[in-house]
Short mmCIF file of C-alpha atoms in Angstrom, two decimals:
data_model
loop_
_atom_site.label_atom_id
_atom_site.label_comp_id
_atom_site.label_asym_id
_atom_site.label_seq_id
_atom_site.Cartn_x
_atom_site.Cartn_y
_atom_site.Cartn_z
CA UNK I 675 103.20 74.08 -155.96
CA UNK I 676 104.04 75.42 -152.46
CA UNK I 677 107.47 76.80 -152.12
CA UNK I 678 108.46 76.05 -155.88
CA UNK I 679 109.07 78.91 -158.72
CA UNK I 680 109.28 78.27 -162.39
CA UNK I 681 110.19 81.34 -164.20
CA UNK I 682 111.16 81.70 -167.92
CA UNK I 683 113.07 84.13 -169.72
CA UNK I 684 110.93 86.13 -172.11
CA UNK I 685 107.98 86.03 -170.15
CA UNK I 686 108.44 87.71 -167.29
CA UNK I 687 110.28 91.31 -168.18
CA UNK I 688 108.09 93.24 -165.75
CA UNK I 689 107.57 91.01 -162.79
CA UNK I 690 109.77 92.57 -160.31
CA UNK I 691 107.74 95.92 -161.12
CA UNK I 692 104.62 94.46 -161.32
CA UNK I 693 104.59 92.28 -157.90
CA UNK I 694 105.34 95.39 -155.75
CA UNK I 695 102.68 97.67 -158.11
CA UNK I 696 100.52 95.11 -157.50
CA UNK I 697 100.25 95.25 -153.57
CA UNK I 698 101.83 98.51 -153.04
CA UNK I 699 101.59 100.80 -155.73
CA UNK I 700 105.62 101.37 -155.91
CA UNK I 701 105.43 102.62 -152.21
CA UNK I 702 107.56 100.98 -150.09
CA UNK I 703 106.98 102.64 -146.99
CA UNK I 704 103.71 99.88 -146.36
CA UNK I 705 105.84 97.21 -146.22
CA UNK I 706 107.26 95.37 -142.34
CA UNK I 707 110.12 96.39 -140.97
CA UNK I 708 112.84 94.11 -142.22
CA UNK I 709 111.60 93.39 -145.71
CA UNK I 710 111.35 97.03 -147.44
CA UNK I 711 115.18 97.11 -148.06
CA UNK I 712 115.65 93.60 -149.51
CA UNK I 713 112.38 94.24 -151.70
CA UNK I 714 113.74 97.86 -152.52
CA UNK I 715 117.39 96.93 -153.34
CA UNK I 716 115.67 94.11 -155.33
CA UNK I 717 113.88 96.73 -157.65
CA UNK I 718 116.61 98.76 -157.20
CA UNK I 719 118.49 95.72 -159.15
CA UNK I 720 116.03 94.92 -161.52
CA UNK I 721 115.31 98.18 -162.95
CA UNK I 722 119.19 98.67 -163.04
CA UNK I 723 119.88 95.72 -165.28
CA UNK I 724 117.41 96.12 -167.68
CA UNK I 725 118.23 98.13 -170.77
CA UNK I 726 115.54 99.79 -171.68
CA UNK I 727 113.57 100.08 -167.76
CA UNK I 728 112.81 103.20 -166.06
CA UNK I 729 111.20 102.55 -162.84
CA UNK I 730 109.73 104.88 -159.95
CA UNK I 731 109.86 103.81 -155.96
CA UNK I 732 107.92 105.82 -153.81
CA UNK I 733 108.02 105.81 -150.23
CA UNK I 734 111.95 104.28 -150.09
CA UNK I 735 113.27 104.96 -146.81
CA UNK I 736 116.40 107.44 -146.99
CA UNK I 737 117.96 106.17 -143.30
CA UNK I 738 121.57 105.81 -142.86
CA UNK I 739 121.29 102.15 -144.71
CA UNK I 740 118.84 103.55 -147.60
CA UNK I 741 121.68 106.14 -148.19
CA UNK I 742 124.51 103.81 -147.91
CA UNK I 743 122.68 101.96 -150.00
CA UNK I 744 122.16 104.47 -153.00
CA UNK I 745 125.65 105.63 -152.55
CA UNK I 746 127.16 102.04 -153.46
CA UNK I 747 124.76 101.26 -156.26
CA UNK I 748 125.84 105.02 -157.31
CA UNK I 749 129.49 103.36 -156.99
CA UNK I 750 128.42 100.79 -159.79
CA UNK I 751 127.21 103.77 -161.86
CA UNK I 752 123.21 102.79 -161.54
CA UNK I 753 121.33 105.56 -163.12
CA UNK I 754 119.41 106.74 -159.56
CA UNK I 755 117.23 109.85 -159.55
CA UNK I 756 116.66 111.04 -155.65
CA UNK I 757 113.40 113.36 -154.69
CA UNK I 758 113.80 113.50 -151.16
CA UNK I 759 110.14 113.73 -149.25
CA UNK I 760 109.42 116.61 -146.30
CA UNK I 761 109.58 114.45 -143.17
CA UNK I 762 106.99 114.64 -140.19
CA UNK I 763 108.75 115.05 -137.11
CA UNK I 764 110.14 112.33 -135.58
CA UNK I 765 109.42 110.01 -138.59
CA UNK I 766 111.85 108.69 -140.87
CA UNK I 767 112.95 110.48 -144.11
CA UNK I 768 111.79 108.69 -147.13
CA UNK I 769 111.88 109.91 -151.02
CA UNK I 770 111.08 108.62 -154.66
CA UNK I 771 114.01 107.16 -156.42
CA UNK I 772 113.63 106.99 -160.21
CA UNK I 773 115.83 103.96 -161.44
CA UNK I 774 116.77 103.67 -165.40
CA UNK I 775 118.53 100.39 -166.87
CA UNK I 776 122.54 100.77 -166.73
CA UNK I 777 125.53 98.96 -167.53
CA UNK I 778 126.73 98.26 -163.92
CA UNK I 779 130.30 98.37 -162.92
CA UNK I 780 131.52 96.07 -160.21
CA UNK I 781 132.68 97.37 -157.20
CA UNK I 782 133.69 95.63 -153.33
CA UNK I 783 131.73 95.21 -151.10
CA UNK I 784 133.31 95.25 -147.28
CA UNK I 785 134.23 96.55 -144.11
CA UNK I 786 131.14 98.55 -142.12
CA UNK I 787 129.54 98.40 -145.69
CA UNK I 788 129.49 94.58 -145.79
CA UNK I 789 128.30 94.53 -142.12
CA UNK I 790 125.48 96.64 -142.46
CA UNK I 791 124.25 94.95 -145.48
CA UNK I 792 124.83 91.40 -144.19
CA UNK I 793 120.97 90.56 -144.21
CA UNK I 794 121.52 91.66 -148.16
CA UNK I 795 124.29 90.93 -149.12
CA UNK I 796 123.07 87.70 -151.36
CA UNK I 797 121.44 90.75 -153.76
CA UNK I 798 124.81 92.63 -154.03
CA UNK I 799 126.45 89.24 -155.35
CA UNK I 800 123.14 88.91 -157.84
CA UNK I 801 123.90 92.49 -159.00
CA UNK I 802 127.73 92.04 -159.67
CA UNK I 803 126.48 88.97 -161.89
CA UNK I 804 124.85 91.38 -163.93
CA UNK I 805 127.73 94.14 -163.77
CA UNK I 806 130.40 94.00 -166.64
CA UNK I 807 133.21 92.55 -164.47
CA UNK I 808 134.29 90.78 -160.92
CA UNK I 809 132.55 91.56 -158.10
CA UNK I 810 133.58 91.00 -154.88
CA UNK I 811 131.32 90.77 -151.38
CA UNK I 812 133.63 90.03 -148.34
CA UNK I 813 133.52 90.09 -144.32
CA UNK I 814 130.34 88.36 -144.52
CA UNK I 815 131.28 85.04 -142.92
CA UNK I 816 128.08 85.65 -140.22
CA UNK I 817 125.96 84.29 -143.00
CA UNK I 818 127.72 80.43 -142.71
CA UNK I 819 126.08 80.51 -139.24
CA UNK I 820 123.32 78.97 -138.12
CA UNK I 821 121.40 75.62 -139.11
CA UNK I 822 122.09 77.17 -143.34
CA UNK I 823 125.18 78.36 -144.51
CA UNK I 824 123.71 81.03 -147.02
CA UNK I 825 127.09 81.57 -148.96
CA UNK I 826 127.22 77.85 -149.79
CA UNK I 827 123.49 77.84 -150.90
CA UNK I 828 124.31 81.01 -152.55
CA UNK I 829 127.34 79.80 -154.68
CA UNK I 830 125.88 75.66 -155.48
CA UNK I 831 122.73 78.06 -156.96
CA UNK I 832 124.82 80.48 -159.14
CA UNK I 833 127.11 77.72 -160.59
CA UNK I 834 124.10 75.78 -161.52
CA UNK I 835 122.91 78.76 -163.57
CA UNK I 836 126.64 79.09 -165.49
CA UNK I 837 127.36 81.93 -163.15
CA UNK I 838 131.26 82.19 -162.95
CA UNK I 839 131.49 82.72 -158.93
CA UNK I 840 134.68 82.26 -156.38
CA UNK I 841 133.80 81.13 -153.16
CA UNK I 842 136.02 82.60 -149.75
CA UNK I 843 135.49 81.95 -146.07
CA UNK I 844 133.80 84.96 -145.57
CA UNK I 845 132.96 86.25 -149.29
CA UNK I 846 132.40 85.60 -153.11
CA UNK I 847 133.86 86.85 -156.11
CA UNK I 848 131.18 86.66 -158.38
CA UNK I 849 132.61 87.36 -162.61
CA UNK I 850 129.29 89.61 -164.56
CA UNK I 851 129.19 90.00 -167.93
CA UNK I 852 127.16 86.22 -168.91
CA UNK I 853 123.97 85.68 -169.05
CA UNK I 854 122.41 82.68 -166.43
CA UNK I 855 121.28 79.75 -167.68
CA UNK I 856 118.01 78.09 -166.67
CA UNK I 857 118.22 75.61 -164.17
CA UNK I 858 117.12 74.03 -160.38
CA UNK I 859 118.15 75.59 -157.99
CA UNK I 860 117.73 75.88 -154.16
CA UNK I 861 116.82 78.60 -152.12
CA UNK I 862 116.40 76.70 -149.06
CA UNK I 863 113.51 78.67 -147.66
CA UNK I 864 115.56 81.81 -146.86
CA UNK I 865 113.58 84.99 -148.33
CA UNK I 866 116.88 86.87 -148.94
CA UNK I 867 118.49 84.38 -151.06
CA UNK I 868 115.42 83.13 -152.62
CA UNK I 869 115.01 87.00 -153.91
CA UNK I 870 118.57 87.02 -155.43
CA UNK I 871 117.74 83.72 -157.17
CA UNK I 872 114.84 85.08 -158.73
CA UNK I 873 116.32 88.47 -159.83
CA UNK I 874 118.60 85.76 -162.01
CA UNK I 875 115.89 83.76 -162.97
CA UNK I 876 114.38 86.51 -164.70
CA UNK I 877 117.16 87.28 -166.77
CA UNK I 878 118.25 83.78 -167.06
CA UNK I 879 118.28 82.07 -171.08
CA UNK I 880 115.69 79.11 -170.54
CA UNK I 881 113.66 78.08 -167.24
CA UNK I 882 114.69 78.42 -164.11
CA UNK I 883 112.70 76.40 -161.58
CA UNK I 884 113.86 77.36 -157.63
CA UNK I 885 112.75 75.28 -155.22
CA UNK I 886 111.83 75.86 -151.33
CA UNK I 887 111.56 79.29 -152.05
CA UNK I 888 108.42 80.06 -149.99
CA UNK I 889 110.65 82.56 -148.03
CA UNK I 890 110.28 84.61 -150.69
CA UNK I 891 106.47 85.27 -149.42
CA UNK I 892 107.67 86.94 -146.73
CA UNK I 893 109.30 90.08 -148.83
CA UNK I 894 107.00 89.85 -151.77
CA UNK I 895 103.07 88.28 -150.75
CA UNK I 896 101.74 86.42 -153.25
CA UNK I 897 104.80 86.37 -155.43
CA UNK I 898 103.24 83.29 -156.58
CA UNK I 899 99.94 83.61 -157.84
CA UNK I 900 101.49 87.10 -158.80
CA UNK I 901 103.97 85.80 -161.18
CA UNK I 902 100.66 83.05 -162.73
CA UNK I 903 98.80 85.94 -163.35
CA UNK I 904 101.75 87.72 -165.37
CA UNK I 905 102.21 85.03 -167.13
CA UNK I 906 99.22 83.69 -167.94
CA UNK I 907 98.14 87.05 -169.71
CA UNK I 908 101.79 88.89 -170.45
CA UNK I 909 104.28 87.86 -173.48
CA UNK I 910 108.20 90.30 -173.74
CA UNK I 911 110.57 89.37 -175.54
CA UNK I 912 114.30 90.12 -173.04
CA UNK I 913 116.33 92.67 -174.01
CA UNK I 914 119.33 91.78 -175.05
#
């Protein structure tokens, strides 16, 4: 069905990895402007907060926000490997980041940090709800703008999946250390939040249908028929 995801735990282990291998090869560098950070912080995530991963990303861009961004997933102690690339002149650096399950430790998120992530910032509050404590994402009020207020979606979603989360004006504390629970949620067609609620459906304890999620086309094609094909011929059992 158009614009509706049904994912269950202990099926899907490898999706994240194997929708971008599946189009790209683990080379991000192919991908529109726009989308190849959320789909590279959402790898970035995945491989993180599974135990036993270990995941290669070529072609990540190493920009002022790709750095940023390694340097606060290096705050939550993420196991990152960084083999910077020899740059063409006047193109933009890029490297291979080698990514190897960790515990993650919460951290805040704010300030220019917050700001420059704003566009991201519902995959920071999926990754403190796998860290071992509170997270905290603040100064992002911009996203209640606009015809959807994507910290309200954000929030409804997590509590439906038993996700311990404090809603703010401009921010969420979100509490890690529980595994989500299967259940319908909402992504209301916004690709961003639609990711984050997937990244949790793939980790969550039962099925987690989310609904009005074709946004989620626009990071990762096919994601659909992609995640069919997984799991009409794929069977993992979660790590713990």
């Amino acid at each position: 069905i158009v614009g509706v995801i049904a994912v269950t735990a202990g099926v899907l282990l490898h999706v994240p990895m194997f929708l971008m291998g599946r189009h790209n090869h683990f080379n991000l560098s192919g991908m529109a402007m726009g989308t190849d950070m959320v789909a590279g912080m959402a790898l970035v995530v995945a491989g993180s907060s599974y135990a036993r991963s270990d995941l290669t990303l070529r072609g990540v861009s190493l920009d002022p926000k790709g750095r940023r961004m390694l340097q606060v997933f290096r705050w939550m102690d993420a196991k990152i490997e960084t083999e910077k690339h020899r740059a063409e002149p006047g193109s933009e650096p890029t490297g291979t980041l080698k990514v190897r399950g960790s515990e993650l430790r919460p951290t805040k998120i704010a300030g220019e940090t917050a700001t420059m992530f704003l566009h991201e910032a519902p995959l920071w509050i999926a990754a403190g709800a796998f860290s071992s404590g509170e997270m905290v994402v603040r100064d992002i009020a911009a996203l209640r703008e606009g015809e959807l207020d994507r910290i309200d979606g954000l929030v409804e979603a997590l509590r439906r999946m038993n996700i311990r989360v404090g809603e703010m004006p401009d921010g969420v504390v979100v509490e890690g250390g529980r595994r989500p629970q299967g259940a319908e949620v909402d992504a209301k067609g916004d690709g961003p939040l639609a990711t984050a609620l997937a990244l949790l459906a793939f980790r969550a304890e039962g099925e987690t249908t989310i609904r009005n999620a074709d946004g989620l086309d626009r990071i990762w094609p096919g994601f659909v028929e992609a995640v069919e094909d997984l799991a009409a011929r794929t069977r993992h059992e979660m790590p713990a």
